[in-house]
């Protein structure tokens, strides 16, 4: 099966959280906001899929942290891997692209929240950049 048709799977560093995606995303979107930088140690790189298309093979160590008034972030409580972002009332979930098993066959689509990017790097890949949300307004 080609990478494009292959289901995606992923998990944390220790294997305490493992998941399978029934739907492939369009690609990866990066987030440069301060919360993502602190949660991931650099920028956030996410895929977006409907929540109900994610199944877990293992989730005993999955914990959630309320990171704002509108969202929670999921991580492994054993190894500390940062893995998910879910907005309150949203039917989709953001999954850290770094938690996906390779190869994914995905490419980066665009950059969001670049107004909040750190001063130690430049974005030079020529992809579309948005000062706030990663969605065109």
CSV table of N, CA and C in Angstrom, one decimal:
chain,number,residue,atom,x,y,z
A,1,UNK,N,0.9,-1.2,0.0
A,1,UNK,CA,0.0,0.0,0.0
A,1,UNK,C,0.9,1.2,0.0
A,2,UNK,N,0.5,2.2,-0.8
A,2,UNK,CA,1.3,3.5,-0.8
A,2,UNK,C,1.2,4.3,0.5
A,3,UNK,N,2.2,5.1,0.7
A,3,UNK,CA,2.1,6.0,1.9
A,3,UNK,C,0.8,6.8,1.9
A,4,UNK,N,0.4,7.3,0.7
A,4,UNK,CA,-0.8,8.1,0.7
A,4,UNK,C,-2.1,7.3,1.1
A,5,UNK,N,-2.1,6.0,0.9
A,5,UNK,CA,-3.3,5.2,1.2
A,5,UNK,C,-3.2,4.5,2.6
A,6,UNK,N,-2.0,4.6,3.2
A,6,UNK,CA,-1.7,3.9,4.4
A,6,UNK,C,-2.3,4.6,5.6
A,7,UNK,N,-2.9,3.8,6.5
A,7,UNK,CA,-3.4,4.4,7.7
A,7,UNK,C,-2.2,4.9,8.6
A,8,UNK,N,-2.4,6.0,9.3
A,8,UNK,CA,-1.3,6.5,10.1
A,8,UNK,C,-1.5,6.0,11.6
A,9,UNK,N,-0.4,5.7,12.2
A,9,UNK,CA,-0.4,5.3,13.6
A,9,UNK,C,0.7,6.2,14.3
A,10,UNK,N,0.7,6.1,15.6
A,10,UNK,CA,1.7,6.8,16.4
A,10,UNK,C,1.6,6.5,17.8
A,11,UNK,N,2.5,7.2,18.6
A,11,UNK,CA,2.5,7.0,20.0
A,11,UNK,C,3.6,7.9,20.6
A,12,UNK,N,3.7,7.7,21.9
A,12,UNK,CA,4.6,8.4,22.7
A,12,UNK,C,6.0,7.7,22.8
A,13,UNK,N,6.9,8.3,23.4
A,13,UNK,CA,8.3,7.8,23.5
A,13,UNK,C,8.4,6.4,24.2
A,14,UNK,N,7.6,6.2,25.2
A,14,UNK,CA,7.7,5.0,26.0
A,14,UNK,C,6.6,3.9,25.6
A,15,UNK,N,5.7,4.3,24.7
A,15,UNK,CA,4.7,3.3,24.3
A,15,UNK,C,3.5,3.2,25.1
A,16,UNK,N,3.4,4.0,26.2
A,16,UNK,CA,2.2,4.1,27.0
A,16,UNK,C,1.0,4.6,26.4
A,17,UNK,N,1.2,5.4,25.3
A,17,UNK,CA,0.1,5.9,24.5
A,17,UNK,C,0.4,5.5,23.0
A,18,UNK,N,-0.6,4.8,22.5
A,18,UNK,CA,-0.5,4.3,21.1
A,18,UNK,C,-1.8,4.6,20.4
A,19,UNK,N,-1.8,5.1,19.2
A,19,UNK,CA,-3.1,5.4,18.5
A,19,UNK,C,-3.1,5.0,17.0
A,20,UNK,N,-4.2,4.9,16.4
A,20,UNK,CA,-4.4,4.6,15.0
A,20,UNK,C,-5.4,5.6,14.5
A,21,UNK,N,-5.1,6.2,13.3
A,21,UNK,CA,-6.0,7.1,12.7
A,21,UNK,C,-6.8,6.5,11.5
A,22,UNK,N,-8.1,6.6,11.5
A,22,UNK,CA,-8.9,6.0,10.4
A,22,UNK,C,-9.0,7.0,9.3
A,23,UNK,N,-8.6,8.2,9.5
A,23,UNK,CA,-8.6,9.2,8.4
A,23,UNK,C,-7.3,9.9,8.3
A,24,UNK,N,-6.8,10.1,7.0
A,24,UNK,CA,-5.6,10.8,6.8
A,24,UNK,C,-5.8,12.3,6.7
A,25,UNK,N,-4.9,13.0,7.3
A,25,UNK,CA,-5.1,14.5,7.2
A,25,UNK,C,-4.5,15.0,5.9
A,26,UNK,N,-4.8,16.3,5.6
A,26,UNK,CA,-4.3,16.9,4.4
A,26,UNK,C,-2.8,17.1,4.5
A,27,UNK,N,-2.3,17.4,5.6
A,27,UNK,CA,-0.9,17.6,5.8
A,27,UNK,C,-0.6,18.2,7.2
A,28,UNK,N,0.5,18.8,7.4
A,28,UNK,CA,1.0,19.3,8.7
A,28,UNK,C,0.9,20.8,8.7
A,29,UNK,N,0.4,21.4,9.8
A,29,UNK,CA,0.4,22.8,10.0
A,29,UNK,C,1.2,23.1,11.2
A,30,UNK,N,2.1,24.1,11.1
A,30,UNK,CA,2.9,24.4,12.3
A,30,UNK,C,2.3,25.6,13.1
A,31,UNK,N,2.6,25.6,14.4
A,31,UNK,CA,2.1,26.7,15.2
A,31,UNK,C,3.3,27.3,16.0
A,32,UNK,N,3.4,28.6,15.9
A,32,UNK,CA,4.6,29.2,16.5
A,32,UNK,C,4.2,30.0,17.8
A,33,UNK,N,3.0,29.8,18.3
A,33,UNK,CA,2.6,30.5,19.5
A,33,UNK,C,3.4,30.1,20.7
A,34,UNK,N,3.4,30.9,21.8
A,34,UNK,CA,4.2,30.7,23.0
A,34,UNK,C,3.8,29.4,23.7
A,35,UNK,N,2.5,29.1,23.7
A,35,UNK,CA,2.1,27.9,24.4
A,35,UNK,C,2.6,26.6,23.7
A,36,UNK,N,2.5,26.6,22.4
A,36,UNK,CA,3.1,25.4,21.6
A,36,UNK,C,4.6,25.3,21.8
A,37,UNK,N,5.3,26.5,21.8
A,37,UNK,CA,6.7,26.4,22.0
A,37,UNK,C,7.1,25.9,23.3
A,38,UNK,N,6.3,26.3,24.4
A,38,UNK,CA,6.6,25.7,25.7
A,38,UNK,C,6.3,24.3,25.8
A,39,UNK,N,5.1,23.9,25.2
A,39,UNK,CA,4.7,22.5,25.3
A,39,UNK,C,5.6,21.5,24.6
A,40,UNK,N,6.1,21.9,23.4
A,40,UNK,CA,6.9,21.1,22.6
A,40,UNK,C,8.4,21.3,22.7
A,41,UNK,N,8.8,22.4,23.3
A,41,UNK,CA,10.2,22.7,23.4
A,41,UNK,C,10.7,23.5,22.1
A,42,UNK,N,9.8,23.7,21.2
A,42,UNK,CA,10.0,24.5,20.0
A,42,UNK,C,8.6,24.7,19.4
A,43,UNK,N,8.5,24.8,18.1
A,43,UNK,CA,7.2,25.0,17.5
A,43,UNK,C,6.3,23.7,17.6
A,44,UNK,N,5.0,23.9,17.4
A,44,UNK,CA,4.2,22.8,17.4
A,44,UNK,C,3.9,22.4,15.9
A,45,UNK,N,4.0,21.2,15.5
A,45,UNK,CA,3.7,20.7,14.2
A,45,UNK,C,2.5,19.7,14.3
A,46,UNK,N,1.4,20.0,13.8
A,46,UNK,CA,0.2,19.3,14.0
A,46,UNK,C,-0.5,18.8,12.7
A,47,UNK,N,-1.2,17.6,12.9
A,47,UNK,CA,-2.2,17.2,11.9
A,47,UNK,C,-3.5,17.4,12.6
A,48,UNK,N,-4.6,17.5,11.8
A,48,UNK,CA,-5.9,17.7,12.3
A,48,UNK,C,-6.8,16.6,11.7
A,49,UNK,N,-7.5,15.9,12.6
A,49,UNK,CA,-8.4,14.8,12.2
A,49,UNK,C,-9.6,14.8,13.1
A,50,UNK,N,-10.8,14.3,12.6
A,50,UNK,CA,-12.0,14.2,13.5
A,50,UNK,C,-11.6,13.3,14.7
A,51,UNK,N,-12.1,13.8,15.9
A,51,UNK,CA,-11.8,13.0,17.1
A,51,UNK,C,-12.3,11.6,17.0
A,52,UNK,N,-13.4,11.4,16.4
A,52,UNK,CA,-14.0,10.1,16.4
A,52,UNK,C,-13.3,9.1,15.4
A,53,UNK,N,-12.3,9.6,14.7
A,53,UNK,CA,-11.5,8.7,13.8
A,53,UNK,C,-10.2,8.2,14.5
A,54,UNK,N,-10.0,8.6,15.7
A,54,UNK,CA,-8.8,8.2,16.5
A,54,UNK,C,-9.2,7.1,17.4
A,55,UNK,N,-8.5,6.0,17.3
A,55,UNK,CA,-8.6,4.9,18.3
A,55,UNK,C,-7.3,4.6,19.0
A,56,UNK,N,-7.4,4.2,20.2
A,56,UNK,CA,-6.2,4.0,21.1
A,56,UNK,C,-6.0,2.5,21.3
A,57,UNK,N,-4.8,2.1,21.0
A,57,UNK,CA,-4.3,0.7,21.4
A,57,UNK,C,-3.8,0.7,22.9
A,58,UNK,N,-3.3,1.9,23.3
A,58,UNK,CA,-2.9,2.1,24.7
A,58,UNK,C,-3.1,3.5,25.1
A,59,UNK,N,-3.7,3.8,26.2
A,59,UNK,CA,-3.8,5.1,26.7
A,59,UNK,C,-3.8,5.3,28.2
A,60,UNK,N,-3.2,4.2,28.9
A,60,UNK,CA,-3.2,4.2,30.3
A,60,UNK,C,-2.4,5.4,30.9
A,61,UNK,N,-1.4,5.9,30.1
A,61,UNK,CA,-0.6,7.0,30.6
A,61,UNK,C,-0.9,8.3,30.0
A,62,UNK,N,-2.0,8.4,29.3
A,62,UNK,CA,-2.5,9.6,28.6
A,62,UNK,C,-3.1,10.5,29.7
A,63,UNK,N,-2.5,11.8,29.8
A,63,UNK,CA,-3.1,12.8,30.8
A,63,UNK,C,-3.4,14.0,30.0
A,64,UNK,N,-4.3,14.8,30.5
A,64,UNK,CA,-4.7,16.1,29.9
A,64,UNK,C,-4.5,17.2,30.8
A,65,UNK,N,-4.0,18.3,30.3
A,65,UNK,CA,-3.7,19.5,31.0
A,65,UNK,C,-4.5,20.7,30.4
A,66,UNK,N,-5.3,21.4,31.2
A,66,UNK,CA,-6.1,22.5,30.7
A,66,UNK,C,-5.1,23.7,30.6
A,67,UNK,N,-4.7,23.9,29.3
A,67,UNK,CA,-3.7,25.0,29.0
A,67,UNK,C,-4.3,26.4,28.8
A,68,UNK,N,-5.6,26.4,28.6
A,68,UNK,CA,-6.2,27.8,28.4
A,68,UNK,C,-7.7,27.6,28.7
A,69,UNK,N,-8.4,28.7,28.6
A,69,UNK,CA,-9.9,28.7,28.8
A,69,UNK,C,-10.6,28.0,27.7
A,70,UNK,N,-9.9,27.7,26.6
A,70,UNK,CA,-10.6,27.1,25.4
A,70,UNK,C,-10.1,25.7,25.0
A,71,UNK,N,-9.0,25.2,25.7
A,71,UNK,CA,-8.4,23.9,25.2
A,71,UNK,C,-7.7,23.2,26.2
A,72,UNK,N,-7.4,21.9,25.9
A,72,UNK,CA,-6.6,21.0,26.7
A,72,UNK,C,-5.5,20.4,25.8
A,73,UNK,N,-4.4,20.1,26.5
A,73,UNK,CA,-3.2,19.5,25.8
A,73,UNK,C,-3.0,18.1,26.4
A,74,UNK,N,-2.8,17.1,25.5
A,74,UNK,CA,-2.6,15.7,26.0
A,74,UNK,C,-1.2,15.3,25.9
A,75,UNK,N,-0.7,14.6,26.9
A,75,UNK,CA,0.7,14.2,27.0
A,75,UNK,C,0.8,12.8,27.7
A,76,UNK,N,1.9,12.2,27.6
A,76,UNK,CA,2.1,10.9,28.3
A,76,UNK,C,2.7,11.3,29.7
A,77,UNK,N,2.0,10.8,30.7
A,77,UNK,CA,2.4,11.1,32.1
A,77,UNK,C,3.6,10.3,32.5
A,78,UNK,N,4.0,9.3,31.8
A,78,UNK,CA,5.2,8.5,32.1
A,78,UNK,C,6.5,9.1,31.5
A,79,UNK,N,6.5,9.3,30.1
A,79,UNK,CA,7.7,9.8,29.5
A,79,UNK,C,7.7,11.3,29.1
A,80,UNK,N,6.5,11.9,29.3
A,80,UNK,CA,6.4,13.4,29.0
A,80,UNK,C,6.1,13.8,27.6
A,81,UNK,N,6.0,12.8,26.7
A,81,UNK,CA,5.8,13.2,25.3
A,81,UNK,C,4.5,14.1,25.1
A,82,UNK,N,4.7,15.2,24.4
A,82,UNK,CA,3.6,16.1,24.1
A,82,UNK,C,2.9,15.6,22.8
A,83,UNK,N,1.6,15.4,22.9
A,83,UNK,CA,1.0,14.7,21.8
A,83,UNK,C,-0.3,15.3,21.2
A,84,UNK,N,-1.2,15.9,22.0
A,84,UNK,CA,-2.5,16.4,21.5
A,84,UNK,C,-2.8,17.8,21.9
A,85,UNK,N,-3.7,18.4,21.1
A,85,UNK,CA,-4.4,19.6,21.5
A,85,UNK,C,-5.8,19.5,21.0
A,86,UNK,N,-6.7,19.7,22.0
A,86,UNK,CA,-8.2,19.6,21.6
A,86,UNK,C,-8.9,20.9,22.2
A,87,UNK,N,-9.6,21.5,21.3
A,87,UNK,CA,-10.3,22.7,21.6
A,87,UNK,C,-11.7,22.3,22.2
A,88,UNK,N,-12.2,23.0,23.2
A,88,UNK,CA,-13.5,22.7,23.8
A,88,UNK,C,-14.6,22.8,22.7
A,89,UNK,N,-15.4,21.8,22.7
A,89,UNK,CA,-16.6,21.8,21.7
A,89,UNK,C,-16.2,21.6,20.3
A,90,UNK,N,-14.9,21.3,20.0
A,90,UNK,CA,-14.5,21.0,18.6
A,90,UNK,C,-14.6,19.6,18.3
A,91,UNK,N,-15.0,19.2,17.1
A,91,UNK,CA,-15.1,17.8,16.7
A,91,UNK,C,-13.8,17.2,16.2
A,92,UNK,N,-12.8,18.1,16.1
A,92,UNK,CA,-11.5,17.7,15.6
A,92,UNK,C,-10.5,17.7,16.7
A,93,UNK,N,-9.4,17.0,16.5
A,93,UNK,CA,-8.3,17.0,17.5
A,93,UNK,C,-7.0,17.2,16.7
A,94,UNK,N,-6.1,17.9,17.3
A,94,UNK,CA,-4.8,18.2,16.7
A,94,UNK,C,-3.8,17.2,17.3
A,95,UNK,N,-3.0,16.5,16.5
A,95,UNK,CA,-2.1,15.5,16.9
A,95,UNK,C,-0.7,15.9,16.5
A,96,UNK,N,0.2,15.9,17.5
A,96,UNK,CA,1.6,16.3,17.2
A,96,UNK,C,2.2,15.4,16.1
A,97,UNK,N,2.6,16.0,15.0
A,97,UNK,CA,3.2,15.2,13.9
A,97,UNK,C,4.4,14.4,14.3
A,98,UNK,N,5.1,14.9,15.2
A,98,UNK,CA,6.3,14.1,15.7
A,98,UNK,C,6.0,12.8,16.4
A,99,UNK,N,4.7,12.7,16.8
A,99,UNK,CA,4.3,11.4,17.4
A,99,UNK,C,3.9,10.3,16.4
A,100,UNK,N,3.8,10.7,15.1
A,100,UNK,CA,3.4,9.7,14.1
A,100,UNK,C,4.6,8.8,13.8
A,101,UNK,N,4.2,7.5,13.5
A,101,UNK,CA,5.2,6.6,13.0
A,101,UNK,C,5.5,6.9,11.6
A,102,UNK,N,6.8,6.7,11.3
A,102,UNK,CA,7.3,7.0,9.9
A,102,UNK,C,7.3,5.8,9.0
A,103,UNK,N,7.2,6.0,7.8
A,103,UNK,CA,7.0,7.2,7.0
A,103,UNK,C,5.5,7.6,7.0
A,104,UNK,N,5.3,8.9,7.0
A,104,UNK,CA,3.9,9.4,7.0
A,104,UNK,C,3.4,9.8,5.6
A,105,UNK,N,4.4,10.2,4.7
A,105,UNK,CA,4.0,10.7,3.4
A,105,UNK,C,3.3,12.1,3.4
A,106,UNK,N,3.4,12.8,4.6
A,106,UNK,CA,2.8,14.1,4.7
A,106,UNK,C,3.8,15.2,4.4
A,107,UNK,N,3.3,16.4,4.1
A,107,UNK,CA,4.1,17.5,3.9
A,107,UNK,C,3.6,18.7,4.8
A,108,UNK,N,4.4,19.7,5.1
A,108,UNK,CA,3.9,20.8,5.8
A,108,UNK,C,3.2,21.8,4.8
A,109,UNK,N,2.0,22.3,5.3
A,109,UNK,CA,1.2,23.1,4.4
A,109,UNK,C,1.4,24.6,4.6
A,110,UNK,N,1.5,25.0,5.9
A,110,UNK,CA,1.5,26.4,6.2
A,110,UNK,C,1.9,26.6,7.7
A,111,UNK,N,2.2,27.9,8.1
A,111,UNK,CA,2.6,28.3,9.4
A,111,UNK,C,1.5,29.2,10.0
A,112,UNK,N,1.2,28.9,11.3
A,112,UNK,CA,0.2,29.8,12.0
A,112,UNK,C,0.8,30.4,13.2
A,113,UNK,N,0.2,31.5,13.7
A,113,UNK,CA,0.6,32.2,14.8
A,113,UNK,C,2.1,32.7,14.8
A,114,UNK,N,2.5,33.1,13.6
A,114,UNK,CA,3.9,33.5,13.4
A,114,UNK,C,4.2,34.8,14.1
A,115,UNK,N,3.2,35.6,14.5
A,115,UNK,CA,3.4,36.8,15.3
A,115,UNK,C,4.0,36.5,16.6
A,116,UNK,N,3.8,35.3,17.1
A,116,UNK,CA,4.3,34.8,18.4
A,116,UNK,C,5.6,34.0,18.3
A,117,UNK,N,6.2,33.9,17.2
A,117,UNK,CA,7.4,33.1,17.0
A,117,UNK,C,8.5,33.6,17.9
A,118,UNK,N,9.4,32.7,18.2
A,118,UNK,CA,10.6,33.0,19.0
A,118,UNK,C,11.6,33.8,18.1
A,119,UNK,N,12.5,34.5,18.8
A,119,UNK,CA,13.5,35.3,18.0
A,119,UNK,C,14.7,34.5,17.6
A,120,UNK,N,14.8,33.3,17.9
A,120,UNK,CA,16.1,32.5,17.6
A,120,UNK,C,16.0,31.8,16.2
A,121,UNK,N,14.9,31.9,15.5
A,121,UNK,CA,14.9,31.3,14.2
A,121,UNK,C,14.1,32.1,13.2
A,122,UNK,N,14.2,31.8,11.9
A,122,UNK,CA,13.5,32.4,10.8
A,122,UNK,C,12.7,31.3,10.1
A,123,UNK,N,11.6,31.7,9.5
A,123,UNK,CA,10.8,30.8,8.7
A,123,UNK,C,11.2,31.1,7.2
A,124,UNK,N,11.9,30.3,6.6
A,124,UNK,CA,12.4,30.5,5.2
A,124,UNK,C,12.0,29.5,4.2
A,125,UNK,N,11.0,28.7,4.5
A,125,UNK,CA,10.6,27.7,3.5
A,125,UNK,C,9.6,28.1,2.4
A,126,UNK,N,9.2,29.4,2.5
A,126,UNK,CA,8.3,29.9,1.4
A,126,UNK,C,6.9,29.5,1.5
A,127,UNK,N,6.5,28.8,2.6
A,127,UNK,CA,5.1,28.4,2.8
A,127,UNK,C,4.3,29.6,3.3
A,128,UNK,N,3.0,29.6,3.1
A,128,UNK,CA,2.1,30.6,3.6
A,128,UNK,C,2.2,30.8,5.1
A,129,UNK,N,2.2,32.1,5.6
A,129,UNK,CA,2.3,32.4,7.0
A,129,UNK,C,1.2,33.3,7.4
A,130,UNK,N,0.6,32.9,8.6
A,130,UNK,CA,-0.5,33.7,9.2
A,130,UNK,C,-0.1,34.3,10.5
A,131,UNK,N,-0.3,35.6,10.8
A,131,UNK,CA,0.1,36.1,12.1
A,131,UNK,C,-0.6,35.5,13.2
A,132,UNK,N,-1.9,35.1,13.0
A,132,UNK,CA,-2.7,34.5,14.1
A,132,UNK,C,-3.0,33.0,13.6
A,133,UNK,N,-4.3,32.7,13.6
A,133,UNK,CA,-4.7,31.3,13.3
A,133,UNK,C,-4.0,30.9,12.0
A,134,UNK,N,-3.9,29.6,11.9
A,134,UNK,CA,-3.3,29.0,10.7
A,134,UNK,C,-4.3,28.8,9.5
A,135,UNK,N,-5.5,29.3,9.7
A,135,UNK,CA,-6.5,29.2,8.7
A,135,UNK,C,-6.6,30.6,8.0
A,136,UNK,N,-6.7,30.6,6.7
A,136,UNK,CA,-6.9,31.9,6.0
A,136,UNK,C,-8.2,32.5,6.5
A,137,UNK,N,-8.2,33.9,6.6
A,137,UNK,CA,-9.4,34.6,7.1
A,137,UNK,C,-10.2,35.1,6.0
